CSV table of C-alpha atoms in Angstrom, one decimal:
chain,number,residue,atom,x,y,z
A,17,UNK,CA,91.8,-128.6,-52.8
A,18,UNK,CA,91.5,-130.0,-56.4
A,19,UNK,CA,87.6,-130.1,-56.2
A,20,UNK,CA,87.3,-126.6,-54.9
A,21,UNK,CA,89.7,-125.4,-57.6
A,22,UNK,CA,87.7,-127.3,-60.4
A,23,UNK,CA,84.5,-126.1,-59.2
A,24,UNK,CA,85.9,-122.5,-59.0
A,25,UNK,CA,87.2,-122.6,-62.7
A,26,UNK,CA,84.1,-124.2,-64.1
A,27,UNK,CA,81.7,-121.6,-62.3
A,28,UNK,CA,83.9,-118.5,-63.6
A,29,UNK,CA,84.3,-120.1,-67.2
A,30,UNK,CA,80.6,-119.0,-68.0
A,31,UNK,CA,81.5,-115.5,-67.0
A,32,UNK,CA,84.3,-114.8,-69.4
A,33,UNK,CA,83.7,-112.1,-71.9
A,34,UNK,CA,85.6,-110.9,-74.9
A,35,UNK,CA,86.0,-112.5,-78.4
A,36,UNK,CA,89.6,-113.6,-77.8
A,37,UNK,CA,89.1,-114.5,-74.2
A,38,UNK,CA,85.9,-116.8,-75.3
A,39,UNK,CA,87.9,-118.4,-78.1
A,40,UNK,CA,90.4,-119.6,-75.7
A,41,UNK,CA,88.6,-120.3,-72.5
A,42,UNK,CA,87.8,-123.9,-73.0
A,43,UNK,CA,91.2,-124.9,-73.9
A,44,UNK,CA,92.7,-122.9,-71.1
A,45,UNK,CA,90.1,-124.4,-68.8
A,46,UNK,CA,90.8,-127.8,-69.8
A,47,UNK,CA,94.6,-127.5,-69.4
A,48,UNK,CA,94.3,-125.6,-66.0
A,49,UNK,CA,91.9,-128.4,-64.9
A,50,UNK,CA,94.5,-130.9,-65.9
A,51,UNK,CA,97.5,-129.2,-64.1
A,52,UNK,CA,95.2,-129.0,-60.8
A,53,UNK,CA,94.9,-132.7,-61.0
A,54,UNK,CA,98.6,-133.2,-61.5
A,55,UNK,CA,99.8,-130.9,-58.6
A,56,UNK,CA,97.9,-130.1,-55.5
A,57,UNK,CA,100.0,-126.8,-54.8
A,58,UNK,CA,99.0,-125.6,-58.2
A,59,UNK,CA,95.2,-126.3,-57.4
A,60,UNK,CA,95.5,-124.5,-54.1
A,61,UNK,CA,97.0,-121.4,-56.0
A,62,UNK,CA,94.1,-121.4,-58.5
A,63,UNK,CA,91.4,-121.8,-55.7
A,64,UNK,CA,93.1,-118.9,-53.7
A,65,UNK,CA,94.1,-117.0,-56.6
A,66,UNK,CA,92.4,-114.5,-59.0
A,67,UNK,CA,89.3,-115.2,-61.1
A,68,UNK,CA,89.3,-117.1,-64.3
A,69,UNK,CA,87.9,-114.1,-66.1
A,70,UNK,CA,91.1,-112.1,-65.0
A,71,UNK,CA,93.2,-114.9,-65.9
A,72,UNK,CA,91.7,-114.8,-69.5
A,73,UNK,CA,92.3,-111.3,-69.6
A,74,UNK,CA,95.8,-111.6,-68.9
A,75,UNK,CA,96.1,-114.4,-71.5
A,76,UNK,CA,94.4,-112.3,-74.2
A,77,UNK,CA,96.6,-109.4,-73.4
A,78,UNK,CA,98.9,-108.5,-76.3
A,79,UNK,CA,97.6,-111.1,-78.4
A,80,UNK,CA,97.2,-110.2,-82.0
A,81,UNK,CA,95.6,-112.4,-84.6
A,82,UNK,CA,97.0,-115.7,-82.9
A,83,UNK,CA,98.6,-117.2,-79.9
A,84,UNK,CA,100.0,-121.0,-79.6
A,85,UNK,CA,98.1,-123.1,-77.2
A,86,UNK,CA,101.4,-123.5,-75.3
A,87,UNK,CA,101.8,-119.8,-74.9
A,88,UNK,CA,98.2,-119.3,-73.6
A,89,UNK,CA,98.8,-122.1,-71.2
A,90,UNK,CA,101.9,-120.7,-69.9
A,91,UNK,CA,100.3,-117.4,-69.5
A,92,UNK,CA,97.4,-118.9,-67.6
A,93,UNK,CA,99.8,-121.0,-65.4
A,94,UNK,CA,101.9,-117.8,-64.6
A,95,UNK,CA,98.8,-115.8,-63.8
A,96,UNK,CA,98.1,-118.2,-60.9
A,97,UNK,CA,101.5,-119.2,-60.0
A,98,UNK,CA,104.0,-116.5,-61.0
A,99,UNK,CA,107.4,-117.9,-62.1
A,100,UNK,CA,106.0,-121.3,-62.8
A,101,UNK,CA,106.4,-122.7,-66.4
A,102,UNK,CA,104.9,-125.7,-68.4
A,103,UNK,CA,106.6,-128.3,-70.5
A,104,UNK,CA,104.9,-130.2,-73.0
A,105,UNK,CA,105.9,-133.1,-75.5
A,106,UNK,CA,104.1,-134.9,-78.4
A,107,UNK,CA,104.5,-138.1,-79.6
A,108,UNK,CA,104.3,-138.8,-83.3
A,109,UNK,CA,103.1,-142.5,-83.9
A,110,UNK,CA,104.2,-143.3,-87.5
A,111,UNK,CA,102.4,-146.6,-87.6
A,112,UNK,CA,99.4,-147.4,-85.9
A,113,UNK,CA,99.7,-149.1,-82.5
A,114,UNK,CA,98.7,-152.7,-82.5
A,115,UNK,CA,97.4,-154.8,-79.5
A,116,UNK,CA,100.6,-157.2,-80.1
A,117,UNK,CA,103.0,-154.2,-79.6
A,118,UNK,CA,105.1,-154.7,-76.3
A,119,UNK,CA,105.6,-150.8,-75.9
A,120,UNK,CA,103.4,-148.9,-73.7
A,121,UNK,CA,100.7,-146.9,-75.4
A,122,UNK,CA,102.2,-143.7,-76.8
A,123,UNK,CA,105.8,-145.1,-76.7
A,124,UNK,CA,106.2,-146.3,-80.1
A,125,UNK,CA,106.6,-143.1,-81.8
A,126,UNK,CA,108.9,-140.2,-81.8
A,127,UNK,CA,109.1,-137.4,-78.8
A,128,UNK,CA,109.2,-133.9,-80.0
A,129,UNK,CA,110.1,-131.1,-77.7
A,130,UNK,CA,107.7,-128.5,-78.5
A,131,UNK,CA,109.7,-125.6,-76.9
A,132,UNK,CA,112.3,-126.0,-79.6
A,133,UNK,CA,109.7,-124.8,-82.1
A,134,UNK,CA,109.0,-121.5,-80.3
């Protein structure tokens, strides 16, 4: 199902029109592709759901001069899977990781909950 969903998104991405929609399309496409790879049920919803063009129209709806990446991804996910939400965290690495570090990559920094910024 993942491959079908990804193919659908890729084919429909080229059909996106509108300045705001086109400006966000690549980033939203990348996020949805990642989510399809993480969750087979979401991939099925994308494959069987509406078009990426309509998804981008929904993401752009009500957007003034800006929208956060997280909000754009949330709106896109909810287009395909109403009621779903996303969680995101970022790691701030204060010192470059070295090959001698025993911690896994990305585990030597500070984890921030981005939703606390909204």
